[in-house]
Short mmCIF file of C-alpha atoms and ligand atoms in Angstrom, two decimals:
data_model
loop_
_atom_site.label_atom_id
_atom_site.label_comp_id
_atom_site.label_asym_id
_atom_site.label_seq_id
_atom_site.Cartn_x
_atom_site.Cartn_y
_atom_site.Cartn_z
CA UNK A 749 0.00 0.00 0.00
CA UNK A 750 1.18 3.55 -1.27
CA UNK A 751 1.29 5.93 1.93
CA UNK A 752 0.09 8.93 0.68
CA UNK A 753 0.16 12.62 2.41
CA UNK A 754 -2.63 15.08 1.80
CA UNK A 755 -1.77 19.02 1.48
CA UNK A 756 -4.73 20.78 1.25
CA UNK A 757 -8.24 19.07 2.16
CA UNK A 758 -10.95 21.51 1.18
CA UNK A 759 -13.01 20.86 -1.65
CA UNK A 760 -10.54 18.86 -4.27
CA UNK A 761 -8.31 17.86 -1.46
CA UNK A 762 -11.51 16.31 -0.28
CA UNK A 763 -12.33 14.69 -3.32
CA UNK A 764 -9.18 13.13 -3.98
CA UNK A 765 -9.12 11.79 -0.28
CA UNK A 766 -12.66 10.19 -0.42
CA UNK A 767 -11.73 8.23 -3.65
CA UNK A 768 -8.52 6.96 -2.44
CA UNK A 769 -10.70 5.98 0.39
CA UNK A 770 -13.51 4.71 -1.13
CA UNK A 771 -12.61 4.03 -5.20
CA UNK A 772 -9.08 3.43 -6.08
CA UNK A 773 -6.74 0.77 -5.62
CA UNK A 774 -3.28 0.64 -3.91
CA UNK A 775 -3.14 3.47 -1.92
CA UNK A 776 -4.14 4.66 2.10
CA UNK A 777 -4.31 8.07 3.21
CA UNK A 778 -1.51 7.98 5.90
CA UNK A 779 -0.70 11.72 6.69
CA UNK A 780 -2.84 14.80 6.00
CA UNK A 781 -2.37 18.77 6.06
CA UNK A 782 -4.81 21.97 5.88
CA UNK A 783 -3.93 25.82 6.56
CA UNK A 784 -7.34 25.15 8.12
CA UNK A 785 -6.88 22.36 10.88
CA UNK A 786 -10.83 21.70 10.92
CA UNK A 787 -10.51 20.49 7.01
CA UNK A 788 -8.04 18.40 7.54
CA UNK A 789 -9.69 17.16 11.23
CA UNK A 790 -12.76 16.53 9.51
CA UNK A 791 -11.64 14.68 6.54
CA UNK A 792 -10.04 12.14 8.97
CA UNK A 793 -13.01 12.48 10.74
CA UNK A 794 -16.07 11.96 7.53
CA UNK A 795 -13.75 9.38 6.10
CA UNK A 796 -12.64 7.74 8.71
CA UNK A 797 -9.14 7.71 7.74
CA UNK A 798 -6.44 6.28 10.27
CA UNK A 799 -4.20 9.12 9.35
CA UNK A 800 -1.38 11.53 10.91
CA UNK A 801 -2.81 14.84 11.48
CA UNK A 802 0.46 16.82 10.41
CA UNK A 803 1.18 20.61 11.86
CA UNK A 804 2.84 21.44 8.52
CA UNK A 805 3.19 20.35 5.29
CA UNK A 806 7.14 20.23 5.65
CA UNK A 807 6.59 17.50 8.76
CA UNK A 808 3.97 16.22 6.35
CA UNK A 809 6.83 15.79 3.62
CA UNK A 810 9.65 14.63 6.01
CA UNK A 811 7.63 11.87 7.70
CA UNK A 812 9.00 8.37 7.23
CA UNK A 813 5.34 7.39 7.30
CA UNK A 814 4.28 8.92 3.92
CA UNK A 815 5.49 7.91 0.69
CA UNK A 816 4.31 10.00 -1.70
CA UNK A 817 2.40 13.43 -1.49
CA UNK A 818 -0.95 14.98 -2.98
CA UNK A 819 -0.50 18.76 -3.22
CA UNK A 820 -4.54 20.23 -3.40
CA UNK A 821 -3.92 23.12 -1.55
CA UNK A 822 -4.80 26.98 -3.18
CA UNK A 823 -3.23 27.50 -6.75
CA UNK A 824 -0.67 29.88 -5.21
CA UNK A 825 0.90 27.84 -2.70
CA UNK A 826 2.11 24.51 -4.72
CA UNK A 827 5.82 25.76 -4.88
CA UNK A 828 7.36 25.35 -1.44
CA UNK A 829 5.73 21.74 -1.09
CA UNK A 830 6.70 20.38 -4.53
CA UNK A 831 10.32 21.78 -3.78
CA UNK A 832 10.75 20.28 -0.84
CA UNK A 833 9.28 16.99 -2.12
CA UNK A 834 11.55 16.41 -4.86
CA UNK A 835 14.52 17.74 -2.41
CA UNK A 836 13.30 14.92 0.07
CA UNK A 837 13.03 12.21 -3.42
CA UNK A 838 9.34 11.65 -2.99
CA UNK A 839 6.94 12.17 -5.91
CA UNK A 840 4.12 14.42 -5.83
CA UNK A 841 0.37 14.37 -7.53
CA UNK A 842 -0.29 18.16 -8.30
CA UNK A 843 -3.16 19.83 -8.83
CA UNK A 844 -3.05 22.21 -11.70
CA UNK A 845 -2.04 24.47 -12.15
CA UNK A 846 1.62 23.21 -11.38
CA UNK A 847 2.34 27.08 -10.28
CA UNK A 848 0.90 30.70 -11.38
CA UNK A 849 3.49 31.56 -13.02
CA UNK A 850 5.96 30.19 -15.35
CA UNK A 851 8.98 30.97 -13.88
CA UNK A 852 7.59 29.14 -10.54
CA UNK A 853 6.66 26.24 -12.76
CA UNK A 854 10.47 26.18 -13.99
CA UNK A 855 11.60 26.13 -10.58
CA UNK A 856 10.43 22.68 -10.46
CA UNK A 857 11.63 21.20 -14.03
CA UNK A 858 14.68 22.72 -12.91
CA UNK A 859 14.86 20.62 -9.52
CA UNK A 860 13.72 17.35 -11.22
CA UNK A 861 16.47 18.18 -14.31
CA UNK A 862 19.20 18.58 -11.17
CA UNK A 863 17.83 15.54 -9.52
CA UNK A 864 17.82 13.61 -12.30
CA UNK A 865 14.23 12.06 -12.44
CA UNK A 866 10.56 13.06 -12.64
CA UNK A 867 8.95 13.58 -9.32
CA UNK A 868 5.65 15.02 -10.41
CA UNK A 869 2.14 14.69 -12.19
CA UNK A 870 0.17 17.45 -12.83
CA UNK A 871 -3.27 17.00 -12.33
CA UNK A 872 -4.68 18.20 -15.64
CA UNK A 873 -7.25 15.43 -15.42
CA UNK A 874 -8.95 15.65 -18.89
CA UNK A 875 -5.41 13.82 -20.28
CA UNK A 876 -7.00 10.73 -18.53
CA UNK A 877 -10.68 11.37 -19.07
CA UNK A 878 -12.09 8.90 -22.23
CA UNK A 879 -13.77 11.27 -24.19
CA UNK A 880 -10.77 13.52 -24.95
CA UNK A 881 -8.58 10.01 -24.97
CA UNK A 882 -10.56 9.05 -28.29
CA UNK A 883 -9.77 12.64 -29.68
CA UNK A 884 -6.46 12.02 -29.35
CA UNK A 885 -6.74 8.88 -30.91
CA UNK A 886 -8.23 9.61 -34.26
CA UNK A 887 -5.96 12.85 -34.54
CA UNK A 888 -3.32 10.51 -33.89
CA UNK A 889 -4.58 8.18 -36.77
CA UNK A 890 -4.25 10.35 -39.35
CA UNK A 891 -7.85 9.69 -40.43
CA UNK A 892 -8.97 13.54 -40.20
CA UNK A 893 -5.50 15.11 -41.63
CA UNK A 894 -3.66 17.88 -40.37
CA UNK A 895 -5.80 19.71 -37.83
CA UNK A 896 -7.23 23.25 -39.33
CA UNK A 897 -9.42 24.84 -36.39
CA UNK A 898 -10.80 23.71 -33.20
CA UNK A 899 -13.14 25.43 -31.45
CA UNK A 900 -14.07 24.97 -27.31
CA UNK A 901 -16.64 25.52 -24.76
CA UNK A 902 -15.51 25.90 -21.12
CA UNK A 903 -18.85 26.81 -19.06
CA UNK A 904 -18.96 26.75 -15.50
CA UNK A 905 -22.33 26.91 -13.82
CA UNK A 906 -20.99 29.49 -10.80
CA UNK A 907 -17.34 30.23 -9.53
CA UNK A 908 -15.69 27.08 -8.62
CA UNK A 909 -14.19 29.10 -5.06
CA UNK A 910 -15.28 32.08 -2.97
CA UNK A 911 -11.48 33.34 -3.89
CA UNK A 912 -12.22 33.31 -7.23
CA UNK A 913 -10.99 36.19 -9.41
CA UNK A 914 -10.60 37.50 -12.56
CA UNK A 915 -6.59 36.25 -13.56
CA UNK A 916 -8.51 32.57 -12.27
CA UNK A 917 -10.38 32.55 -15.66
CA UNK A 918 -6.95 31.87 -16.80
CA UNK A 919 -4.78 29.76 -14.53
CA UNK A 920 -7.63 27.73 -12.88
CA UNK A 921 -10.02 27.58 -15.73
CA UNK A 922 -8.45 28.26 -19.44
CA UNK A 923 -5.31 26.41 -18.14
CA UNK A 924 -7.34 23.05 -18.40
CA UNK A 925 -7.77 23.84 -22.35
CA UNK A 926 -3.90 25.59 -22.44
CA UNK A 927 -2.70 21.51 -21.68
CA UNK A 928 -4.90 19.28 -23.65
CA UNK A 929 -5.24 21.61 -26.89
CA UNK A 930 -1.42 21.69 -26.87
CA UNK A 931 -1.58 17.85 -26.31
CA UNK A 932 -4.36 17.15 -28.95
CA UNK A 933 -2.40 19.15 -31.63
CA UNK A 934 0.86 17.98 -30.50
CA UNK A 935 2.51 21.10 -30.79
CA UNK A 936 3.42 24.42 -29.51
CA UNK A 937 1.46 27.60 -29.12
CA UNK A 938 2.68 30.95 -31.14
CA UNK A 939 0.42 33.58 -29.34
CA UNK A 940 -2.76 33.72 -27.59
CA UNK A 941 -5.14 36.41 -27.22
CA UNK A 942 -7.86 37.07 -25.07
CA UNK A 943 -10.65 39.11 -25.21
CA UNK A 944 -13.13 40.26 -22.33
CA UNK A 945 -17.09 39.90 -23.23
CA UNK A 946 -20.11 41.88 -21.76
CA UNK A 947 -20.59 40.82 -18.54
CA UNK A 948 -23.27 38.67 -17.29
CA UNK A 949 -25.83 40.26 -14.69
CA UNK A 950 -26.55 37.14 -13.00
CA UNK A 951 -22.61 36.95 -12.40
CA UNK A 952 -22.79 37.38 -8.80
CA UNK A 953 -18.97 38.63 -8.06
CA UNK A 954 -18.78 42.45 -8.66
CA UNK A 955 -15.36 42.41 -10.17
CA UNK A 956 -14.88 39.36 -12.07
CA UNK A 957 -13.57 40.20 -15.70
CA UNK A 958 -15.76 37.35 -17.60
CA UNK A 959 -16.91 35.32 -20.37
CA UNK A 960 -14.01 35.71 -21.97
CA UNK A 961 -12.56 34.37 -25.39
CA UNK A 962 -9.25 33.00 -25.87
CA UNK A 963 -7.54 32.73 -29.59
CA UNK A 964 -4.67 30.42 -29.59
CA UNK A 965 -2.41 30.17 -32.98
CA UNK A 966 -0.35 27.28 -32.97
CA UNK A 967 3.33 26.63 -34.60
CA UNK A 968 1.77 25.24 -38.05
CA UNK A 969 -0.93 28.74 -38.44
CA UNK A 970 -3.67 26.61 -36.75
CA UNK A 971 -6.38 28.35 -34.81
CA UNK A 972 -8.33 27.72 -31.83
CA UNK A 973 -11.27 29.77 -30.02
CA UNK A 974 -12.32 28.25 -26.61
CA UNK A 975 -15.39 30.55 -24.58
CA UNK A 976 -14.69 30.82 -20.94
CA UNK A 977 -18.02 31.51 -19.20
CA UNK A 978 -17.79 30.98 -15.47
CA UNK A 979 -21.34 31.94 -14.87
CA UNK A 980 -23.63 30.07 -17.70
CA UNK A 981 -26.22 29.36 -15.11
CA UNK A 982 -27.43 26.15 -16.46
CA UNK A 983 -24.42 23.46 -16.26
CA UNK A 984 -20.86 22.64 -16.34
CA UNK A 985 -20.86 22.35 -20.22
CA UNK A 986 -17.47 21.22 -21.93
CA UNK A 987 -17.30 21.04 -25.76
CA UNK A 988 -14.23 20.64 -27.75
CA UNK A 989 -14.35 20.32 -31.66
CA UNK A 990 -11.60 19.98 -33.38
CA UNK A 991 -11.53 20.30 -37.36
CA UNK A 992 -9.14 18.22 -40.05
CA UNK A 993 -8.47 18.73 -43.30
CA UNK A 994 -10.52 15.97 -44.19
CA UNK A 995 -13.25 16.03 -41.45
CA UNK A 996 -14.17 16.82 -37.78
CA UNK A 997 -14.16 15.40 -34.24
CA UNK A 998 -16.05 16.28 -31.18
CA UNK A 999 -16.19 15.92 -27.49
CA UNK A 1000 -18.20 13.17 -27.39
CA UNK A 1001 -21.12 14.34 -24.45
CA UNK A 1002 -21.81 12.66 -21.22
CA UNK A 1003 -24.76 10.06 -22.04
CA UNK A 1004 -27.70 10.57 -20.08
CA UNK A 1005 -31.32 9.10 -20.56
CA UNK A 1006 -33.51 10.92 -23.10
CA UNK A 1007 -36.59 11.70 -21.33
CA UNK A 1008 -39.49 12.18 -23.70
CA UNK A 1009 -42.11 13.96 -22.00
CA UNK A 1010 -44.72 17.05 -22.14
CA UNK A 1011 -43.80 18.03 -25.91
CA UNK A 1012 -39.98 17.85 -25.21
CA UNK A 1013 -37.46 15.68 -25.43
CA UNK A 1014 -34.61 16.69 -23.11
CA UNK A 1015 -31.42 15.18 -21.58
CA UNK A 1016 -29.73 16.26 -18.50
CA UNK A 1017 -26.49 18.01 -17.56
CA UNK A 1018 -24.24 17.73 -14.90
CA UNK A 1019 -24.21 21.58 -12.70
CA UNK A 1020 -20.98 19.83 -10.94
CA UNK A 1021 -17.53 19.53 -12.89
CA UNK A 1022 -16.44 17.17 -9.98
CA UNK A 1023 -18.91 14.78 -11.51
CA UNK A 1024 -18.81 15.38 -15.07
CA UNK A 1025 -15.03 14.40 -14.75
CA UNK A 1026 -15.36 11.79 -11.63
CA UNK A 1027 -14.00 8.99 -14.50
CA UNK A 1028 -11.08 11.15 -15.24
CA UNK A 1029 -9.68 11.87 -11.59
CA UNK A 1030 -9.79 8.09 -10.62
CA UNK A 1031 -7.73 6.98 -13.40
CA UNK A 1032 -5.25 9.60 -12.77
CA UNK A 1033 -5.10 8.90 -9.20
CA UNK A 1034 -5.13 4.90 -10.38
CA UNK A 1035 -2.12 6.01 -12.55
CA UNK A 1036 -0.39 7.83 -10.26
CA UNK A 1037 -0.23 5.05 -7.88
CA UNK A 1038 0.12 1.95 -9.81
CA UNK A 1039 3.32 3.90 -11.79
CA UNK A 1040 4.69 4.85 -8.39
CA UNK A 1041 4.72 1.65 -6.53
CA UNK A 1042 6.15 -0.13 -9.55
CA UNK A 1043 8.28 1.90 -11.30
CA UNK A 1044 8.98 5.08 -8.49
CA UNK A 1045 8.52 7.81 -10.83
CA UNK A 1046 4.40 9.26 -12.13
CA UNK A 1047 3.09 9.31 -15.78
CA UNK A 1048 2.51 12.02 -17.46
CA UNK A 1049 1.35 14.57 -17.52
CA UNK A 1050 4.63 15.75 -16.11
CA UNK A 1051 6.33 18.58 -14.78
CA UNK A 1052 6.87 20.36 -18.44
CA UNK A 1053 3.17 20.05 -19.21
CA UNK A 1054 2.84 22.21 -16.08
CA UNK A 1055 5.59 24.20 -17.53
CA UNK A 1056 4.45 24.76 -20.61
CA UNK A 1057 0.94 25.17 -19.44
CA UNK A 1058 2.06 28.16 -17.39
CA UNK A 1059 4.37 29.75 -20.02
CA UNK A 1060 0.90 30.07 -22.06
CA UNK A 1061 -0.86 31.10 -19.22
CA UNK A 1062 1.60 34.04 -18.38
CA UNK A 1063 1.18 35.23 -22.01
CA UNK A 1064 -3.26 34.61 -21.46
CA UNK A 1065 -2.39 36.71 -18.35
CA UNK A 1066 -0.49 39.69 -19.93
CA UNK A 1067 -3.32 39.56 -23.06
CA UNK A 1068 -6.14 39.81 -20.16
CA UNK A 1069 -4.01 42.86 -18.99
CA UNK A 1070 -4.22 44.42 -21.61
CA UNK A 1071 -1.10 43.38 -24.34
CA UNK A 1072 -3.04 42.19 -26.84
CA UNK A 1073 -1.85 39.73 -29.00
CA UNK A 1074 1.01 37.62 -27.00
CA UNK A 1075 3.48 35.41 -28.78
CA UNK A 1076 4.32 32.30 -26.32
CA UNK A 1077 8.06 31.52 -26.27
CA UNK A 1078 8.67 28.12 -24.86
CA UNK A 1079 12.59 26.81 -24.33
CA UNK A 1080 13.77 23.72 -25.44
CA UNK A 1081 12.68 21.01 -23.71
CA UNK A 1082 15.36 19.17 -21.59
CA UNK A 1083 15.80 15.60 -22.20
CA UNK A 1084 14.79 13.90 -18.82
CA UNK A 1085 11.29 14.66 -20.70
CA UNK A 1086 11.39 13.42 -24.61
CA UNK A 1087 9.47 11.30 -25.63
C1 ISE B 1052 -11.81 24.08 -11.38
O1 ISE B 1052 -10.68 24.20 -10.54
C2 ISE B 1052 -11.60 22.98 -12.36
O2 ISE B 1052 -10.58 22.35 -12.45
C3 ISE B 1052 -12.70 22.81 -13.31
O3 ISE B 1052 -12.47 21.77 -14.22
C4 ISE B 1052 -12.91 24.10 -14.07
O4 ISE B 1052 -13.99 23.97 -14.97
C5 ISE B 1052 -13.19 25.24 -13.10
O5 ISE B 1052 -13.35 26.44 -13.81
C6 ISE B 1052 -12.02 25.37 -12.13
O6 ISE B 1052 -12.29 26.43 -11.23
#
């Protein structure tokens, strides 16, 4: 059994500790850590987990009684933890984003490069969900051609976090799109752009800056448009369609019954985006343990993904600020991560 630490029990962190509970395979929640003692008190306590209470994540880390760690604490404060994992040699599960910013996000490739191994998975879930799995497939086939245009729909019913503000369109929301487009195309973003709608009145946060529209050109001239809309009111609605030179693929939906009744014929969608991706977050987690325990390093996606995710979400950032069209400059990649 994998020993695994918890940073961060509140919502996600919460989650992920019910289904290593309750769903996966392989792994015990040995050791967990909130800001917030009462999360992490009352995820031992609602689970019923026979697990170390930790005063910091650093004991957390350091304990001979974890293994390997689960960072799903806020967006801004997976640095210091990851660090001091890999400087300790035990890999990490991530949330995304890997950092805010890109030159955070380096400071981890560039531990792992000095270390000599990968340490961490980033937690872009949708790489393991099985809808976007058979997009990548039949790009990968050839069958469609060169990709042309995609176009993507990234609708959240409400906020996902009472913290939630306007640069979190980007790095909590768009980043999810900024990882698999680059992953479905299999190549590297030129610029992005991003453009601020009219607001919605039912968007109950005063200041948040949203929908917005992101244009991403890729290396070959390719062109994507993905609609962030944190506030669409009536579900968590995720469309991707992506178009060949010979034909088009789509996000397959989420099957639910058709109900024929009163002169309609309707189907339901999910409000949560927990649930609409529940399949997706226990592979990764089945992933992340059965490649740990056998082979003591995680699958992709890796610490570059969450690199390169954040390099495009800098240049979202300083678009949403106000610099227009921003080309994306990403390094060479160094070679603990070819293919
Ligand atoms: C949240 O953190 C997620 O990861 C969801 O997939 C995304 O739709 C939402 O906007 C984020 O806040």
């Amino acid at each position: 059994m994998l020993k695994l630490g918890f940073i961060g029990c509140g919502s996600i962190g919460r989650d992920h500790i019910e289904r290593v509970t309750r769903t996966v395979a392989g792994a015990t929640v040995a050791g967990v850590f909130d800001v917030v003692p009462e999360a992490a008190q009352a995820a031992v306590d609602d689970f019923g987990l026979d697990a170390t209470i930790f005063a910091s994540d650093t004991e957390l880390i350091d304990s001979p009684d974890i293994d390997a760690i689960v960072v799903a604490s806020r967006n801004d404060a997976h640095l210091a933890p990851i660090l001091h994992a890999i400087s300790v040699g035990k890999n990490v599960l991530s949330e995304k984003p890997l950092t805010t910013s890109a030159q955070d996000s380096r400071a981890i490739v560039d531990a792992e490069v000095a270390a000599g191994r990968r340490f961490v998975q980033v937690g872009f879930n949708r790489r393991y969900d099985p809808g976007y799995i058979q997009l990548k497939e039949i790009v990968d086939s050839g069958e469609i051609g060169a990709l042309l245009l995609s176009n993507c729909r990234h609708y959240n019913v409400a906020p996902a976090t009472a913290y939630y503000q306007t640069d979190n369109v980007i790095n909590d929301t768009l980043i999810h799109e900024l990882d698999i487009m680059r992953h479905l195309f299999g190549e590297s973003y030129k610029s992005i752009e991003i453009k601020i709608g009219r607001r919605n009145s039912l968007n109950p946060a005063a200041g948040l800056d949203e929908p917005q529209l992101a244009i991403f050109e890729m290396a070959s001239g390719a062109l994507i448009t993905v609609e962030v809309n944190i506030n669409c009111q009536y579900g968590y609605d995720i469309q991707c369609r992506l178009v060949g030179e010979k034909g088009i693929v789509s996000l397959p939906d989420v099957a639910t019954p058709e109900v024929r009744l009163d002169g309609q014929i309707r189907h339901s969608i999910d409000k949560s985006w927990t649930n609409r991706f529940i399949d997706s977050y226990n592979r990764e987690f089945q992933a992340f343990i059965d490649s740990v325990t056998r082979a003591n390093t995680p699958p992709a996606p890796s610490a570059w993904d969450g690199y390169a995710a954040s390099v495009a979400a800098d240049a979202a950032l300083a678009s949403l600020h106000g610099a227009g069209k921003v080309d994306v400059v990403l390094p060479e990649r160094p070679a603990l991560y070819g293919d």
